[in-house]
Short mmCIF file of C-alpha atoms in Angstrom, two decimals:
data_model
loop_
_atom_site.label_atom_id
_atom_site.label_comp_id
_atom_site.label_asym_id
_atom_site.label_seq_id
_atom_site.Cartn_x
_atom_site.Cartn_y
_atom_site.Cartn_z
CA MET I 1 8.09 2.10 -18.17
CA ILE I 2 8.32 1.87 -14.55
CA LEU I 3 5.94 3.80 -12.32
CA ILE I 4 7.06 4.79 -8.86
CA ALA I 5 4.15 6.39 -6.64
CA THR I 6 5.94 8.00 -3.53
CA TYR I 7 4.96 9.53 -0.23
CA ASN I 8 7.32 10.51 2.75
CA GLY I 9 10.17 8.05 1.49
CA MET I 10 13.16 10.13 1.94
CA SER I 11 15.04 7.56 3.89
CA TYR I 12 15.26 5.05 1.05
CA ILE I 13 14.06 6.77 -2.34
CA ARG I 14 17.57 7.52 -3.36
CA GLU I 15 18.90 3.95 -3.15
CA GLN I 16 15.69 2.63 -5.17
CA LEU I 17 16.09 5.15 -7.71
CA GLN I 18 19.84 4.40 -7.99
CA SER I 19 19.13 0.72 -8.18
CA ILE I 20 16.36 1.18 -11.00
CA LEU I 21 18.72 3.67 -12.91
CA ARG I 22 21.43 0.89 -13.08
CA GLN I 23 19.06 -1.54 -14.59
CA ASP I 24 20.59 -3.14 -17.68
CA TYR I 25 17.41 -2.92 -19.76
CA PRO I 26 18.28 -0.12 -22.32
CA ASP I 27 14.74 1.68 -22.96
CA LEU I 28 14.28 2.73 -19.48
CA ARG I 29 11.92 5.41 -18.38
CA LEU I 30 10.56 6.44 -14.83
CA LEU I 31 7.23 8.13 -14.16
CA VAL I 32 7.00 9.62 -10.69
CA HIS I 33 4.24 11.07 -8.72
CA ASP I 34 4.27 12.07 -5.19
CA ASP I 35 1.30 11.99 -2.92
CA GLY I 36 2.23 15.14 -0.83
CA SER I 37 5.40 14.25 0.80
CA THR I 38 6.85 16.51 3.34
CA ASP I 39 10.32 15.12 4.09
CA GLY I 40 12.35 15.84 1.33
CA THR I 41 11.33 13.14 -1.00
CA VAL I 42 10.20 15.70 -3.56
CA GLU I 43 13.38 17.48 -3.79
CA GLU I 44 15.07 14.04 -4.14
CA ILE I 45 13.04 13.22 -7.07
CA ARG I 46 13.57 16.68 -8.72
CA ARG I 47 17.37 16.05 -8.68
CA ALA I 48 16.93 12.68 -10.11
CA ALA I 49 14.93 14.20 -12.81
CA GLU I 50 17.28 17.16 -13.42
CA ARG I 51 20.12 14.59 -13.68
CA TYR I 52 18.64 12.14 -16.02
CA PRO I 53 15.91 13.96 -17.86
CA ASP I 54 15.80 11.42 -20.70
CA LYS I 55 14.93 8.59 -18.23
CA VAL I 56 13.12 10.15 -14.97
CA VAL I 57 9.95 12.22 -15.47
CA PHE I 58 8.42 13.69 -12.35
CA ILE I 59 4.64 14.41 -12.66
CA GLU I 60 4.23 17.59 -10.53
CA ASP I 61 0.47 18.23 -11.02
CA GLY I 62 -0.54 19.40 -7.24
CA ILE I 63 -2.92 16.12 -6.98
CA THR I 64 -2.85 14.37 -3.87
CA PHE I 65 -4.51 11.46 -2.63
CA LYS I 66 -3.09 10.26 0.46
CA ASP I 67 -3.60 6.57 -0.73
CA ALA I 68 -1.18 4.35 -2.47
CA LYS I 69 -3.85 2.45 -4.60
CA LYS I 70 -5.01 5.76 -6.05
CA ASN I 71 -1.58 7.43 -6.45
CA PHE I 72 -0.83 4.26 -8.55
CA GLU I 73 -3.88 4.12 -10.57
CA HIS I 74 -3.09 8.18 -11.23
CA LEU I 75 0.11 6.68 -12.81
CA LEU I 76 -1.48 3.70 -14.61
CA LYS I 77 -3.88 6.13 -16.52
CA MET I 78 -0.71 8.09 -17.82
CA ALA I 79 1.28 5.07 -18.75
CA GLU I 80 1.86 4.64 -22.35
CA ALA I 81 4.36 1.97 -22.80
CA ASP I 82 3.87 -1.69 -24.04
CA TYR I 83 5.22 -3.17 -20.82
CA ILE I 84 4.80 -1.57 -17.24
CA PHE I 85 6.67 -2.16 -14.00
CA LEU I 86 5.44 -0.95 -10.43
CA ALA I 87 8.08 0.31 -7.91
CA ASP I 88 7.79 0.92 -4.19
CA GLN I 89 9.76 3.81 -3.02
CA ASP I 90 11.74 1.84 -0.57
CA ASP I 91 13.12 -1.27 -2.16
CA ILE I 92 16.20 -2.36 -4.14
CA TRP I 93 16.00 -3.94 -7.88
CA LEU I 94 18.73 -6.24 -9.00
CA PRO I 95 20.53 -5.08 -12.08
CA SER I 96 18.77 -7.49 -14.33
CA LYS I 97 15.28 -7.43 -13.08
CA SER I 98 13.67 -5.45 -15.85
CA SER I 99 15.33 -6.91 -18.74
CA MET I 100 14.69 -10.39 -17.54
CA MET I 101 11.03 -9.85 -16.84
CA VAL I 102 10.39 -8.06 -20.13
CA ARG I 103 11.94 -11.07 -21.96
CA PHE I 104 9.60 -13.45 -20.18
CA LEU I 105 6.68 -11.14 -20.94
CA LYS I 106 7.58 -11.15 -24.57
CA GLU I 107 7.76 -14.88 -24.67
CA GLY I 108 4.52 -15.09 -23.15
CA GLU I 109 3.04 -12.84 -25.55
CA LYS I 110 4.48 -14.99 -28.34
CA GLU I 111 3.10 -18.05 -26.99
CA TYR I 112 -0.48 -16.95 -26.03
CA GLY I 113 -0.76 -13.71 -28.35
CA ARG I 114 -0.37 -10.09 -28.00
CA ASP I 115 -4.03 -9.81 -27.13
CA THR I 116 -3.71 -11.76 -24.15
CA PRO I 117 -3.34 -9.82 -20.69
CA ILE I 118 -0.12 -11.32 -19.30
CA LEU I 119 1.42 -10.54 -15.94
CA ALA I 120 4.96 -11.79 -15.02
CA PHE I 121 6.00 -11.79 -11.29
CA CYS I 122 9.37 -12.85 -9.68
CA ASP I 123 10.36 -13.52 -5.85
CA CYS I 124 11.65 -11.25 -3.62
CA ALA I 125 14.20 -11.75 -0.80
CA LEU I 126 13.03 -9.82 2.46
CA VAL I 127 15.48 -7.25 3.99
CA ASP I 128 15.42 -4.81 7.10
CA SER I 129 15.38 -1.19 7.09
CA GLN I 130 19.63 -1.37 6.63
CA GLY I 131 19.28 -3.88 3.69
CA HIS I 132 20.36 -6.99 5.97
CA VAL I 133 18.63 -10.00 4.19
CA LEU I 134 15.88 -11.62 6.66
CA SER I 135 14.82 -14.34 4.22
CA SER I 136 16.01 -15.20 0.69
CA SER I 137 12.25 -15.82 -0.58
CA MET I 138 8.82 -14.27 0.15
CA SER I 139 7.25 -17.42 -1.44
CA ASP I 140 8.80 -19.57 1.37
CA ILE I 141 7.38 -16.91 4.01
CA TRP I 142 3.99 -17.05 2.42
CA ASN I 143 4.39 -20.91 2.08
CA ILE I 144 3.25 -20.76 -1.60
CA GLU I 145 4.35 -22.51 -4.83
CA PRO I 146 5.04 -19.45 -7.18
CA HIS I 147 4.77 -21.49 -10.34
CA SER I 148 1.34 -22.50 -9.68
CA VAL I 149 -0.56 -19.50 -8.27
CA THR I 150 -4.09 -19.94 -9.15
CA LEU I 151 -7.15 -17.63 -9.23
CA GLU I 152 -8.63 -19.76 -6.31
CA LEU I 153 -5.74 -18.72 -4.23
CA LEU I 154 -5.48 -14.85 -5.53
CA LEU I 155 -8.99 -14.64 -4.53
CA THR I 156 -8.09 -15.20 -0.72
CA ARG I 157 -4.66 -13.75 -0.76
CA ASN I 158 -2.49 -10.98 -2.30
CA VAL I 159 0.64 -13.03 -3.05
CA VAL I 160 1.75 -11.18 -6.30
CA CYS I 161 3.71 -8.05 -5.04
CA GLY I 162 3.34 -4.88 -7.31
CA CYS I 163 6.91 -4.24 -6.84
CA ALA I 164 8.10 -7.78 -8.40
CA SER I 165 5.42 -7.35 -11.24
CA CYS I 166 5.75 -6.48 -15.01
CA PHE I 167 2.76 -6.55 -17.31
CA ASN I 168 1.73 -6.03 -20.76
CA ARG I 169 -0.40 -3.01 -22.06
CA ARG I 170 -3.37 -5.43 -22.64
CA LEU I 171 -3.81 -6.04 -18.95
CA LEU I 172 -3.53 -2.49 -18.23
CA GLU I 173 -6.57 -1.72 -20.62
CA LEU I 174 -8.46 -4.50 -19.16
CA ALA I 175 -7.83 -3.80 -15.60
CA LEU I 176 -8.38 0.15 -15.50
CA PRO I 177 -10.33 1.80 -13.90
CA ILE I 178 -9.22 0.11 -10.69
CA PRO I 179 -12.35 -0.17 -8.41
CA CYS I 180 -12.71 1.43 -5.39
CA ASN I 181 -13.29 -1.92 -3.94
CA ALA I 182 -10.29 -3.41 -5.10
CA PHE I 183 -7.98 -4.54 -1.99
CA MET I 184 -5.04 -3.23 -3.79
CA HIS I 185 -3.81 -2.01 -7.29
CA ASP I 186 -1.68 -4.97 -7.51
CA SER I 187 -4.01 -7.49 -6.26
CA TRP I 188 -6.27 -6.34 -8.73
CA LEU I 189 -3.95 -6.57 -11.70
CA ALA I 190 -3.00 -10.08 -10.49
CA LEU I 191 -6.69 -11.08 -10.26
CA VAL I 192 -7.56 -9.68 -13.61
CA ALA I 193 -4.67 -11.51 -15.41
CA SER I 194 -5.38 -14.75 -13.65
CA ALA I 195 -8.93 -14.40 -14.67
CA ILE I 196 -8.79 -13.85 -18.17
CA GLY I 197 -5.22 -14.01 -19.24
CA LYS I 198 -1.95 -15.62 -17.87
CA ILE I 199 0.44 -15.34 -15.01
CA ILE I 200 4.05 -16.08 -15.45
CA PHE I 201 6.44 -16.73 -12.91
CA VAL I 202 9.92 -15.66 -13.46
CA PRO I 203 12.33 -17.80 -11.31
CA PRO I 204 15.28 -15.65 -9.91
CA THR I 205 14.77 -13.63 -6.88
CA LEU I 206 15.23 -10.02 -8.64
CA VAL I 207 13.94 -7.71 -5.79
CA LEU I 208 15.00 -6.87 -2.24
CA TYR I 209 11.66 -6.01 -0.46
CA ARG I 210 12.35 -3.79 2.68
CA GLN I 211 10.36 -4.32 5.61
CA HIS I 212 10.17 -1.48 8.16
CA GLN I 213 7.92 0.38 10.31
CA LYS I 214 6.37 2.61 7.62
CA ASN I 215 5.30 0.05 5.13
CA THR I 216 1.81 0.56 3.73
CA ILE I 217 1.45 -3.21 3.71
CA GLY I 218 4.11 -5.42 5.40
CA VAL I 219 4.94 -8.87 4.91
CA GLN I 220 3.49 -11.25 7.60
CA ARG I 221 4.05 -15.00 7.87
CA THR I 222 0.98 -16.98 7.04
CA LYS I 223 2.02 -20.59 8.47
CA PHE I 224 -0.43 -22.03 10.82
CA SER I 225 1.55 -21.72 13.95
CA SER I 226 1.91 -17.85 13.36
CA THR I 227 -1.77 -17.46 12.73
CA LEU I 228 -2.69 -19.40 15.86
CA LEU I 229 -0.18 -17.34 18.02
CA ARG I 230 -1.87 -14.19 17.05
CA TYR I 231 -5.24 -15.46 17.97
CA VAL I 232 -3.96 -16.69 21.36
CA SER I 233 -2.16 -13.39 22.06
CA ALA I 234 -5.07 -11.05 20.89
CA PRO I 235 -8.09 -12.93 20.13
CA GLU I 236 -10.54 -10.01 19.66
CA LYS I 237 -8.05 -8.02 17.52
CA ALA I 238 -7.19 -10.82 15.48
CA ILE I 239 -10.76 -11.77 14.77
CA SER I 240 -11.81 -8.39 13.95
CA SER I 241 -8.65 -8.03 11.43
CA PHE I 242 -9.51 -11.31 9.99
CA ARG I 243 -13.11 -10.32 9.29
CA GLU I 244 -12.31 -6.89 8.02
CA LEU I 245 -9.87 -8.53 5.55
CA GLY I 246 -12.45 -11.07 4.68
CA ARG I 247 -15.03 -8.39 3.75
CA ALA I 248 -12.26 -6.48 1.50
CA PHE I 249 -11.88 -9.81 -0.32
CA ILE I 250 -15.49 -10.61 -0.90
CA SER I 251 -15.91 -6.81 -2.38
CA GLN I 252 -12.83 -7.38 -4.66
CA ALA I 253 -14.29 -10.72 -5.94
CA LYS I 254 -17.54 -9.06 -6.65
CA GLU I 255 -15.85 -6.21 -8.56
CA LEU I 256 -14.19 -9.16 -10.75
CA ARG I 257 -17.30 -11.08 -11.24
CA TYR I 258 -18.72 -7.69 -12.54
CA LEU I 259 -15.85 -7.20 -14.75
CA LEU I 260 -16.06 -10.86 -16.21
CA GLU I 261 -19.71 -10.13 -16.88
CA ASN I 262 -19.18 -7.08 -18.75
CA LEU I 263 -16.23 -8.60 -20.72
CA GLY I 264 -18.65 -11.42 -21.75
CA PHE I 265 -16.89 -14.40 -19.49
CA LYS I 266 -19.90 -15.09 -17.89
CA ASN I 267 -19.81 -18.77 -19.05
CA SER I 268 -16.12 -18.93 -18.39
CA ARG I 269 -14.43 -21.27 -15.65
CA SER I 270 -13.11 -18.03 -14.09
CA TYR I 271 -16.65 -16.78 -13.64
CA LEU I 272 -17.73 -20.18 -12.01
CA ILE I 273 -14.49 -19.84 -9.75
CA VAL I 274 -15.34 -16.44 -8.71
CA SER I 275 -18.98 -16.94 -7.89
CA GLU I 276 -18.45 -20.01 -6.01
CA TYR I 277 -15.80 -18.02 -3.78
CA ILE I 278 -18.51 -15.38 -3.23
CA ASP I 279 -21.16 -17.79 -2.30
CA TYR I 280 -18.79 -19.63 0.00
CA ARG I 281 -17.90 -16.37 1.78
CA THR I 282 -21.53 -14.95 1.97
CA GLY I 283 -23.74 -18.27 2.14
CA PRO I 284 -24.52 -21.03 4.59
CA ALA I 285 -22.34 -23.37 6.29
CA TRP I 286 -23.07 -26.23 3.77
CA ARG I 287 -21.41 -23.86 1.04
CA LYS I 288 -18.32 -23.24 2.97
CA VAL I 289 -17.84 -27.08 3.32
CA ARG I 290 -18.42 -27.63 -0.36
CA TYR I 291 -15.96 -24.76 -1.28
CA PHE I 292 -13.25 -26.03 1.07
CA SER I 293 -13.33 -29.50 -0.26
CA LYS I 294 -13.16 -28.36 -3.88
CA PHE I 295 -10.81 -25.49 -3.83
CA ARG I 296 -8.98 -24.72 -0.59
CA LYS I 297 -7.87 -28.02 0.88
CA ASP I 298 -4.61 -28.32 -0.58
CA SER I 299 -4.13 -24.81 0.22
CA PHE I 300 -4.85 -25.41 3.73
CA LEU I 301 -2.73 -28.30 4.05
CA LYS I 302 0.14 -26.18 2.97
CA GLU I 303 -0.41 -23.81 5.99
CA LEU I 304 0.05 -26.42 8.51
#
């Protein structure tokens, strides 16, 4: 099942729906919920639902959130499938995306068991508003090794895009409800999978991620030189943004620690990692040095 949360996406929603409906996966079903669009998005979705009634289900319940995270959570609570995809309204899926990612998920369940929460994700190519490729790999932009995404990394950066993810029902059951303090729905799902399950990288680039002025959360380069440039050009704004982001990730980490406690993982390595991250972000300087030397040294060097 593919979940699409829309809001004023008329410019690109038709192309995205077409790319999803052309997927080579046979058991395709789209569940769409709009968040109060005023630009023709609703009419475009209705046309798709009328043309493909066996594949497109438009939930018109009159509920609006004006918040992408809450809109996706609303859809997640209605999902009944064994495997769930999240789709942005403005991207383009390559034809084999769904079939290949489901195959990796099923292989993961065969290896680790169906009761294991598993999330699979692929790389994205970054394109502009017209669909022209800006970068062939978002992993390169973020300067990460996608084969080895760790809980330590996910506590500090959201590098698993919802539009590039697919996860099994067990993860959905454990991750809901999404805490109010979760940074975003996709960040929370990746954290839960990493902390108590498995994250699997699917090697091919299977999504064209569209970067434009109306992105809820756009893509920014995170290499040291770009970060330094932002601080030099607008230091007060950069510092304020950094602190706000830091507070958001601390709050999300606390929610994850609470979940681990409730699920009986208080003695797990994941619980220790999360607790040490919280101590690092909220404690005295000596804790920051210890955390940096233990977890973050390699990640920092990759930023240079």
